[in-house]
PDB file of C-alpha atoms and ligand atoms in Angstrom:
ATOM      1  CA  MET W  21      -3.180 -28.901   0.869  1.00  0.00           C
ATOM      2  CA  ALA W  22      -4.696 -28.222   4.284  1.00  0.00           C
ATOM      3  CA  PHE W  23      -3.316 -24.691   3.970  1.00  0.00           C
ATOM      4  CA  LEU W  24      -4.991 -24.158   0.592  1.00  0.00           C
ATOM      5  CA  ILE W  25      -8.311 -25.326   1.975  1.00  0.00           C
ATOM      6  CA  ARG W  26      -7.936 -22.937   4.888  1.00  0.00           C
ATOM      7  CA  VAL W  27      -7.150 -20.004   2.610  1.00  0.00           C
ATOM      8  CA  ALA W  28     -10.095 -20.883   0.389  1.00  0.00           C
ATOM      9  CA  LEU W  29     -12.327 -21.079   3.452  1.00  0.00           C
ATOM     10  CA  LEU W  30     -11.085 -17.736   4.774  1.00  0.00           C
ATOM     11  CA  ALA W  31     -11.631 -16.183   1.359  1.00  0.00           C
ATOM     12  CA  TRP W  32     -15.151 -17.579   1.261  1.00  0.00           C
ATOM     13  CA  ILE W  33     -15.964 -16.272   4.753  1.00  0.00           C
ATOM     14  CA  TYR W  34     -14.520 -12.902   3.796  1.00  0.00           C
ATOM     15  CA  GLN W  35     -16.577 -12.777   0.604  1.00  0.00           C
ATOM     16  CA  SER W  36     -19.743 -13.639   2.524  1.00  0.00           C
ATOM     17  CA  VAL W  37     -19.138 -10.854   5.022  1.00  0.00           C
ATOM     18  CA  LEU W  38     -18.178  -8.460   2.245  1.00  0.00           C
ATOM     19  CA  SER W  39     -21.485  -9.021   0.516  1.00  0.00           C
ATOM     20  CA  VAL W  40     -23.556  -7.960   3.535  1.00  0.00           C
ATOM     21  CA  VAL W  41     -21.435  -5.331   5.270  1.00  0.00           C
ATOM     22  CA  PRO W  42     -20.895  -2.036   3.459  1.00  0.00           C
ATOM     23  CA  LEU W  43     -17.187  -1.345   3.634  1.00  0.00           C
ATOM     24  CA  ARG W  44     -16.795   2.381   3.637  1.00  0.00           C
ATOM     25  CA  SER W  45     -13.014   2.306   3.547  1.00  0.00           C
ATOM     26  CA  TRP W  46     -12.967   0.415   0.252  1.00  0.00           C
ATOM     27  CA  GLU W  47     -14.773   3.160  -1.633  1.00  0.00           C
ATOM     28  CA  ILE W  48     -12.742   5.167  -4.037  1.00  0.00           C
ATOM     29  CA  GLN W  49     -12.591   8.810  -3.242  1.00  0.00           C
ATOM     30  CA  HIS W  50     -14.178  11.129  -5.737  1.00  0.00           C
ATOM     31  CA  ASN W  51     -13.683  14.467  -4.114  1.00  0.00           C
ATOM     32  CA  VAL W  52     -10.647  16.518  -3.405  1.00  0.00           C
ATOM     33  CA  ARG W  53      -8.949  16.283  -0.046  1.00  0.00           C
ATOM     34  CA  THR W  54      -7.644  19.258   1.800  1.00  0.00           C
ATOM     35  CA  LYS W  55      -3.933  19.279   2.617  1.00  0.00           C
ATOM     36  CA  GLU W  56      -4.799  18.535   6.236  1.00  0.00           C
ATOM     37  CA  SER W  57      -6.913  15.488   5.550  1.00  0.00           C
ATOM     38  CA  SER W  58      -4.567  14.055   2.965  1.00  0.00           C
ATOM     39  CA  ARG W  59      -1.786  14.202   5.503  1.00  0.00           C
ATOM     40  CA  ALA W  60      -3.970  12.424   8.023  1.00  0.00           C
ATOM     41  CA  HIS W  61      -4.773   9.885   5.339  1.00  0.00           C
ATOM     42  CA  ILE W  62      -1.182   8.935   4.660  1.00  0.00           C
ATOM     43  CA  GLY W  63      -0.561   5.924   6.785  1.00  0.00           C
ATOM     44  CA  SER W  64      -4.216   5.441   7.550  1.00  0.00           C
ATOM     45  CA  GLY W  65      -4.598   2.671   5.041  1.00  0.00           C
ATOM     46  CA  PHE W  66      -7.891   0.914   5.323  1.00  0.00           C
ATOM     47  CA  GLY W  67      -9.296   3.315   7.915  1.00  0.00           C
ATOM     48  CA  LEU W  68      -8.471   5.744  10.684  1.00  0.00           C
ATOM     49  CA  ASP W  69      -9.409   3.403  13.520  1.00  0.00           C
ATOM     50  CA  ALA W  70      -6.605   3.328  16.102  1.00  0.00           C
ATOM     51  CA  ARG W  71      -7.392  -0.309  16.806  1.00  0.00           C
ATOM     52  CA  LEU W  72      -6.223  -1.282  13.332  1.00  0.00           C
ATOM     53  CA  VAL W  73      -2.943  -3.154  13.202  1.00  0.00           C
ATOM     54  CA  PRO W  74      -0.205  -0.994  11.647  1.00  0.00           C
ATOM     55  CA  LEU W  75       1.522  -2.648   8.688  1.00  0.00           C
ATOM     56  CA  ASP W  76       4.335  -0.699   7.037  1.00  0.00           C
ATOM     57  CA  PHE W  77       6.087  -1.850   3.911  1.00  0.00           C
ATOM     58  CA  PHE W  78       9.237  -0.425   2.336  1.00  0.00           C
ATOM     59  CA  VAL W  79       9.873  -0.762  -1.378  1.00  0.00           C
ATOM     60  CA  MET W  80      11.452   0.478  -4.586  1.00  0.00           C
ATOM     61  CA  SER W  81       8.660   0.523  -7.171  1.00  0.00           C
ATOM     62  CA  LYS W  82      10.560  -1.408  -9.872  1.00  0.00           C
ATOM     63  CA  CYS W  83      12.193  -3.960  -7.614  1.00  0.00           C
ATOM     64  CA  PRO W  84      11.096  -7.509  -8.500  1.00  0.00           C
ATOM     65  CA  TYR W  85      11.131  -8.442  -4.787  1.00  0.00           C
ATOM     66  CA  ALA W  86       8.841  -5.507  -4.037  1.00  0.00           C
ATOM     67  CA  ILE W  87       6.398  -6.647  -6.667  1.00  0.00           C
ATOM     68  CA  ALA W  88       6.343 -10.200  -5.301  1.00  0.00           C
ATOM     69  CA  CYS W  89       5.908  -8.784  -1.802  1.00  0.00           C
ATOM     70  CA  GLU W  90       3.021  -6.542  -2.888  1.00  0.00           C
ATOM     71  CA  GLN W  91       1.287  -9.516  -4.509  1.00  0.00           C
ATOM     72  CA  ARG W  92       1.600 -11.397  -1.214  1.00  0.00           C
ATOM     73  CA  LEU W  93       0.232  -8.396   0.686  1.00  0.00           C
ATOM     74  CA  ASN W  94      -2.627  -8.237  -1.806  1.00  0.00           C
ATOM     75  CA  ASP W  95      -3.619 -11.790  -0.842  1.00  0.00           C
ATOM     76  CA  VAL W  96      -3.290 -10.899   2.837  1.00  0.00           C
ATOM     77  CA  LEU W  97      -5.408  -7.745   2.480  1.00  0.00           C
ATOM     78  CA  ALA W  98      -8.104  -9.680   0.646  1.00  0.00           C
ATOM     79  CA  LEU W  99      -8.516 -11.705   3.831  1.00  0.00           C
ATOM     80  CA  VAL W 100      -7.862  -9.248   6.658  1.00  0.00           C
ATOM     81  CA  GLY W 101      -7.664  -5.819   4.983  1.00  0.00           C
ATOM     82  CA  GLU W 102     -10.301  -4.463   7.333  1.00  0.00           C
ATOM     83  CA  HIS W 103      -8.015  -5.014  10.302  1.00  0.00           C
ATOM     84  CA  VAL W 104      -4.861  -3.279   9.121  1.00  0.00           C
ATOM     85  CA  ARG W 105      -3.647   0.232   8.549  1.00  0.00           C
ATOM     86  CA  VAL W 106      -1.198  -0.053   5.667  1.00  0.00           C
ATOM     87  CA  THR W 107       1.528   2.486   4.959  1.00  0.00           C
ATOM     88  CA  PRO W 108       3.891   2.250   1.984  1.00  0.00           C
ATOM     89  CA  HIS W 109       7.375   3.749   2.235  1.00  0.00           C
ATOM     90  CA  TYR W 110       9.939   4.198  -0.530  1.00  0.00           C
ATOM     91  CA  ILE W 111      13.656   3.625  -0.706  1.00  0.00           C
ATOM     92  CA  ALA W 112      15.624   6.160  -2.752  1.00  0.00           C
ATOM     93  CA  ASN W 113      18.884   8.081  -2.599  1.00  0.00           C
ATOM     94  CA  ILE W 114      18.206  11.636  -1.452  1.00  0.00           C
ATOM     95  CA  ASP W 115      21.792  12.655  -0.665  1.00  0.00           C
ATOM     96  CA  GLY W 116      21.790  15.091  -3.568  1.00  0.00           C
ATOM     97  CA  TYR W 117      19.591  16.530  -6.304  1.00  0.00           C
ATOM     98  CA  PRO W 118      18.014  15.023  -8.248  1.00  0.00           C
ATOM     99  CA  THR W 119      16.740  12.083  -6.223  1.00  0.00           C
ATOM    100  CA  THR W 120      18.150   8.835  -7.610  1.00  0.00           C
ATOM    101  CA  CYS W 121      16.710   5.341  -7.552  1.00  0.00           C
ATOM    102  CA  LYS W 122      18.392   1.950  -7.787  1.00  0.00           C
ATOM    103  CA  HIS W 123      16.376   0.807 -10.817  1.00  0.00           C
ATOM    104  CA  GLY W 124      16.795   4.072 -12.691  1.00  0.00           C
ATOM    105  CA  GLU W 125      15.005   7.313 -13.245  1.00  0.00           C
ATOM    106  CA  SER W 126      11.760   5.566 -14.166  1.00  0.00           C
ATOM    107  CA  GLU W 127      11.685   3.976 -10.712  1.00  0.00           C
ATOM    108  CA  CYS W 128      11.769   7.419  -9.086  1.00  0.00           C
ATOM    109  CA  LEU W 129       8.859   8.367 -11.378  1.00  0.00           C
ATOM    110  CA  GLY W 130       6.964   5.221 -10.413  1.00  0.00           C
ATOM    111  CA  ASP W 131       7.538   5.967  -6.713  1.00  0.00           C
ATOM    112  CA  ARG W 132       6.278   9.521  -7.233  1.00  0.00           C
ATOM    113  CA  GLN W 133       3.204   8.353  -9.121  1.00  0.00           C
ATOM    114  CA  GLN W 134       2.302   5.907  -6.360  1.00  0.00           C
ATOM    115  CA  LEU W 135       2.843   8.493  -3.612  1.00  0.00           C
ATOM    116  CA  CYS W 136       0.744  11.071  -5.473  1.00  0.00           C
ATOM    117  CA  VAL W 137      -2.167   8.629  -5.859  1.00  0.00           C
ATOM    118  CA  LEU W 138      -1.854   7.877  -2.146  1.00  0.00           C
ATOM    119  CA  LYS W 139      -1.944  11.598  -1.397  1.00  0.00           C
ATOM    120  CA  TYR W 140      -5.091  12.416  -3.364  1.00  0.00           C
ATOM    121  CA  ALA W 141      -7.126   9.220  -3.441  1.00  0.00           C
ATOM    122  CA  LYS W 142      -8.312   6.732  -0.862  1.00  0.00           C
ATOM    123  CA  PHE W 143      -6.053   3.883   0.117  1.00  0.00           C
ATOM    124  CA  HIS W 144      -8.118   1.408  -1.847  1.00  0.00           C
ATOM    125  CA  ALA W 145      -7.546   3.419  -5.019  1.00  0.00           C
ATOM    126  CA  PHE W 146      -3.838   3.562  -4.260  1.00  0.00           C
ATOM    127  CA  TRP W 147      -3.765  -0.199  -3.900  1.00  0.00           C
ATOM    128  CA  LYS W 148      -5.612  -0.694  -7.161  1.00  0.00           C
ATOM    129  CA  PHE W 149      -3.151   1.638  -8.891  1.00  0.00           C
ATOM    130  CA  LEU W 150      -0.234  -0.323  -7.441  1.00  0.00           C
ATOM    131  CA  MET W 151      -1.666  -3.653  -8.636  1.00  0.00           C
ATOM    132  CA  CYS W 152      -2.226  -2.131 -12.083  1.00  0.00           C
ATOM    133  CA  GLN W 153       1.361  -0.853 -12.349  1.00  0.00           C
ATOM    134  CA  ASP W 154       2.776  -4.124 -11.051  1.00  0.00           C
ATOM    135  CA  LYS W 155       1.357  -6.028 -14.032  1.00  0.00           C
ATOM    136  CA  ASN W 156       4.408  -5.018 -16.040  1.00  0.00           C
ATOM    137  CA  VAL W 157       7.538  -4.077 -14.111  1.00  0.00           C
ATOM    138  CA  THR W 158       9.224  -2.677 -17.239  1.00  0.00           C
ATOM    139  CA  SER W 159       6.551  -0.069 -17.791  1.00  0.00           C
ATOM    140  CA  ILE W 160       6.349   1.200 -14.188  1.00  0.00           C
ATOM    141  CA  GLY W 161       7.088   4.919 -14.213  1.00  0.00           C
ATOM    142  CA  GLU W 162       6.090   5.478 -17.845  1.00  0.00           C
ATOM    143  CA  PRO W 163       3.569   8.337 -18.119  1.00  0.00           C
ATOM    144  CA  ASP W 164       1.284   6.242 -20.363  1.00  0.00           C
ATOM    145  CA  THR W 165       1.146   3.451 -17.797  1.00  0.00           C
ATOM    146  CA  ALA W 166       0.406   5.870 -14.985  1.00  0.00           C
ATOM    147  CA  GLU W 167      -2.415   7.432 -17.017  1.00  0.00           C
ATOM    148  CA  ALA W 168      -3.882   4.075 -18.003  1.00  0.00           C
ATOM    149  CA  CYS W 169      -3.792   2.915 -14.376  1.00  0.00           C
ATOM    150  CA  LEU W 170      -5.336   6.191 -13.185  1.00  0.00           C
ATOM    151  CA  MET W 171      -8.205   5.639 -15.627  1.00  0.00           C
ATOM    152  CA  GLU W 172      -8.934   2.295 -13.984  1.00  0.00           C
ATOM    153  CA  LEU W 173      -9.649   3.997 -10.659  1.00  0.00           C
ATOM    154  CA  ASP W 174     -12.930   5.697 -11.610  1.00  0.00           C
ATOM    155  CA  ALA W 175     -11.545   8.785  -9.895  1.00  0.00           C
ATOM    156  CA  SER W 176     -13.009  12.180 -10.729  1.00  0.00           C
ATOM    157  CA  ALA W 177     -11.329  14.405 -13.316  1.00  0.00           C
ATOM    158  CA  SER W 178     -10.230  16.760 -10.545  1.00  0.00           C
ATOM    159  CA  VAL W 179      -8.496  13.994  -8.613  1.00  0.00           C
ATOM    160  CA  VAL W 180      -6.827  12.717 -11.789  1.00  0.00           C
ATOM    161  CA  SER W 181      -5.565  16.182 -12.583  1.00  0.00           C
ATOM    162  CA  LEU W 182      -4.259  16.711  -9.034  1.00  0.00           C
ATOM    163  CA  VAL W 183      -2.456  13.376  -9.124  1.00  0.00           C
ATOM    164  CA  LYS W 184      -0.893  14.130 -12.521  1.00  0.00           C
ATOM    165  CA  SER W 185       0.266  17.586 -11.564  1.00  0.00           C
ATOM    166  CA  CYS W 186       1.642  16.123  -8.321  1.00  0.00           C
ATOM    167  CA  TYR W 187       3.820  13.473  -9.959  1.00  0.00           C
ATOM    168  CA  SER W 188       4.945  15.771 -12.768  1.00  0.00           C
ATOM    169  CA  SER W 189       6.219  18.457 -10.414  1.00  0.00           C
ATOM    170  CA  ASP W 190       8.328  19.112  -7.334  1.00  0.00           C
ATOM    171  CA  GLU W 191       5.325  18.078  -5.273  1.00  0.00           C
ATOM    172  CA  GLY W 192       5.949  14.473  -6.336  1.00  0.00           C
ATOM    173  CA  ASP W 193       9.687  14.717  -5.774  1.00  0.00           C
ATOM    174  CA  ASN W 194       9.100  16.192  -2.320  1.00  0.00           C
ATOM    175  CA  ALA W 195       6.731  13.359  -1.478  1.00  0.00           C
ATOM    176  CA  LEU W 196       9.415  10.856  -2.511  1.00  0.00           C
ATOM    177  CA  ARG W 197      12.141  12.694  -0.607  1.00  0.00           C
ATOM    178  CA  ASN W 198      10.000  12.805   2.541  1.00  0.00           C
ATOM    179  CA  SER W 199       9.202   9.121   2.268  1.00  0.00           C
ATOM    180  CA  ALA W 200      12.805   8.113   1.546  1.00  0.00           C
ATOM    181  CA  HIS W 201      14.015  10.319   4.403  1.00  0.00           C
ATOM    182  CA  LYS W 202      11.677   8.571   6.830  1.00  0.00           C
ATOM    183  CA  THR W 203      12.791   5.162   5.503  1.00  0.00           C
ATOM    184  CA  SER W 204      16.431   5.991   6.093  1.00  0.00           C
ATOM    185  CA  GLN W 205      15.674   7.428   9.550  1.00  0.00           C
ATOM    186  CA  LEU W 206      14.040   4.111  10.387  1.00  0.00           C
ATOM    187  CA  GLY W 207      17.191   2.367   9.183  1.00  0.00           C
ATOM    188  CA  VAL W 208      15.426   0.333   6.521  1.00  0.00           C
ATOM    189  CA  ARG W 209      17.453  -0.503   3.401  1.00  0.00           C
ATOM    190  CA  GLY W 210      15.937  -3.641   1.915  1.00  0.00           C
ATOM    191  CA  SER W 211      13.120  -3.842  -0.631  1.00  0.00           C
ATOM    192  CA  CYS W 212      10.830  -5.364   0.392  1.00  0.00           C
ATOM    193  CA  THR W 213      10.780  -4.886   4.168  1.00  0.00           C
ATOM    194  CA  VAL W 214       7.558  -5.385   6.124  1.00  0.00           C
ATOM    195  CA  TRP W 215       6.824  -4.164   9.628  1.00  0.00           C
ATOM    196  CA  ILE W 216       3.776  -5.266  11.574  1.00  0.00           C
ATOM    197  CA  ARG W 217       3.059  -3.277  14.758  1.00  0.00           C
ATOM    198  CA  GLY W 218       6.377  -1.491  14.237  1.00  0.00           C
ATOM    199  CA  ARG W 219       8.434  -4.677  14.266  1.00  0.00           C
ATOM    200  CA  GLU W 220      10.055  -6.315  11.289  1.00  0.00           C
ATOM    201  CA  PHE W 221       8.084  -9.289  10.012  1.00  0.00           C
ATOM    202  CA  PRO W 222       9.681 -11.748   7.546  1.00  0.00           C
ATOM    203  CA  GLU W 223       8.289 -10.444   4.269  1.00  0.00           C
ATOM    204  CA  ASP W 224       8.364 -13.836   2.591  1.00  0.00           C
ATOM    205  CA  SER W 225       6.060 -15.378   5.212  1.00  0.00           C
ATOM    206  CA  SER W 226       3.053 -17.288   3.960  1.00  0.00           C
ATOM    207  CA  VAL W 227      -0.332 -15.618   3.684  1.00  0.00           C
ATOM    208  CA  GLU W 228      -1.421 -17.771   6.608  1.00  0.00           C
ATOM    209  CA  GLU W 229       1.482 -16.527   8.756  1.00  0.00           C
ATOM    210  CA  TYR W 230       0.657 -12.911   7.921  1.00  0.00           C
ATOM    211  CA  VAL W 231      -2.978 -13.477   8.818  1.00  0.00           C
ATOM    212  CA  SER W 232      -2.188 -15.085  12.151  1.00  0.00           C
ATOM    213  CA  GLU W 233       0.287 -12.305  13.036  1.00  0.00           C
ATOM    214  CA  ILE W 234      -2.246  -9.596  12.145  1.00  0.00           C
ATOM    215  CA  CYS W 235      -5.063 -11.316  13.969  1.00  0.00           C
ATOM    216  CA  LYS W 236      -3.278 -12.208  17.171  1.00  0.00           C
ATOM    217  CA  PRO W 237      -4.649 -10.150  20.059  1.00  0.00           C
ATOM    218  CA  SER W 238      -1.793  -8.015  21.364  1.00  0.00           C
ATOM    219  CA  GLY W 239      -0.597  -4.802  22.943  1.00  0.00           C
ATOM    220  CA  HIS W 240      -2.418  -1.579  22.325  1.00  0.00           C
ATOM    221  CA  VAL W 241      -4.457  -3.157  19.579  1.00  0.00           C
ATOM    222  CA  GLY W 242      -6.562  -5.033  22.118  1.00  0.00           C
ATOM    223  CA  SER W 243      -8.443  -8.248  21.657  1.00  0.00           C
ATOM    224  CA  SER W 244     -11.480  -6.509  20.207  1.00  0.00           C
ATOM    225  CA  SER W 245      -9.732  -5.900  16.900  1.00  0.00           C
ATOM    226  CA  GLY W 246      -8.482  -9.448  16.699  1.00  0.00           C
ATOM    227  CA  CYS W 247     -10.144 -10.356  13.438  1.00  0.00           C
ATOM    228  CA  GLN W 248     -13.640 -11.509  14.284  1.00  0.00           C
ATOM    229  CA  LEU W 249     -13.594 -13.037  10.816  1.00  0.00           C
ATOM    230  CA  MET W 250     -10.879 -15.416  11.875  1.00  0.00           C
ATOM    231  CA  ARG W 251     -12.575 -16.856  14.916  1.00  0.00           C
TER     232      ARG W 251
HETATM  233  C1  NAG Q  20       5.847  -4.147 -20.672  1.00  0.00           C
HETATM  234  O1  NAG Q  20       6.261  -2.824 -20.848  1.00  0.00           O
HETATM  235  C2  NAG Q  20       7.266  -2.642 -21.842  1.00  0.00           C
HETATM  236  C3  NAG Q  20       7.706  -1.192 -21.801  1.00  0.00           C
HETATM  237  O2  NAG Q  20       6.626  -0.326 -21.962  1.00  0.00           O
HETATM  238  C4  NAG Q  20       6.707  -3.054 -23.199  1.00  0.00           C
HETATM  239  O3  NAG Q  20       7.681  -2.910 -24.203  1.00  0.00           O
HETATM  240  C5  NAG Q  20       6.232  -4.508 -23.133  1.00  0.00           C
HETATM  241  O4  NAG Q  20       5.606  -4.871 -24.331  1.00  0.00           O
HETATM  242  C6  NAG Q  20       5.265  -4.712 -21.979  1.00  0.00           C
HETATM  243  N1  NAG Q  20       4.990  -6.120 -21.813  1.00  0.00           N
HETATM  244  C7  NAG Q  20       3.769  -6.601 -21.766  1.00  0.00           C
HETATM  245  C8  NAG Q  20       3.660  -8.065 -21.550  1.00  0.00           C
HETATM  246  O5  NAG Q  20       2.772  -5.897 -21.878  1.00  0.00           O
END
């Protein structure tokens, strides 16, 4: 009960701040990124600020645990999204061609679609796309679902067309292979795995535990980034 009140209070404080401070990183991108800037964007989550706390999560797009984990992260980001730099990573088998995924071919497609949105749109748009796809695990990866979710982003026609051509081609497969390669290099196998500041964090922690981990002043992050909202 006390926890619920605290979350409600945090949400209220966050909403109040949100209504007065323009949050540039939450805007959806309407123009086309260059290759250079889209690469810089991957992993930059809610902003490029080096003081942001790195949060990496590793998933398979159709894994029920991943979906539960992403819902939890959604609640966390609603409270402290301004303080983290979120990077999604995918788990897939890239030993041969084609790439294979534990939950079938449609999971590889879903992974590609998510990575292609991340490549061409701002992180906030990626997150919105993810939440849209997660509404129905069965339909993740279906072209109709991807298109419907893309339409919800208010992205420009040029971004939509770049995203579609990305996930329908080798560009999307390469993005998945690169991501899955990095995941396996990092030795991560479980969906969902969460790292905060490069260290594994129990993914099933409560929203409150995530918030206190993200907001604790530590290491290179420095006390200045320690979630003014939380004090
Ligand atoms: C979820 O997606 C599947 C496959 O597209 C579809 O058959 C089903 O009706 C959808 N469920 C809901 C609740 O929309």
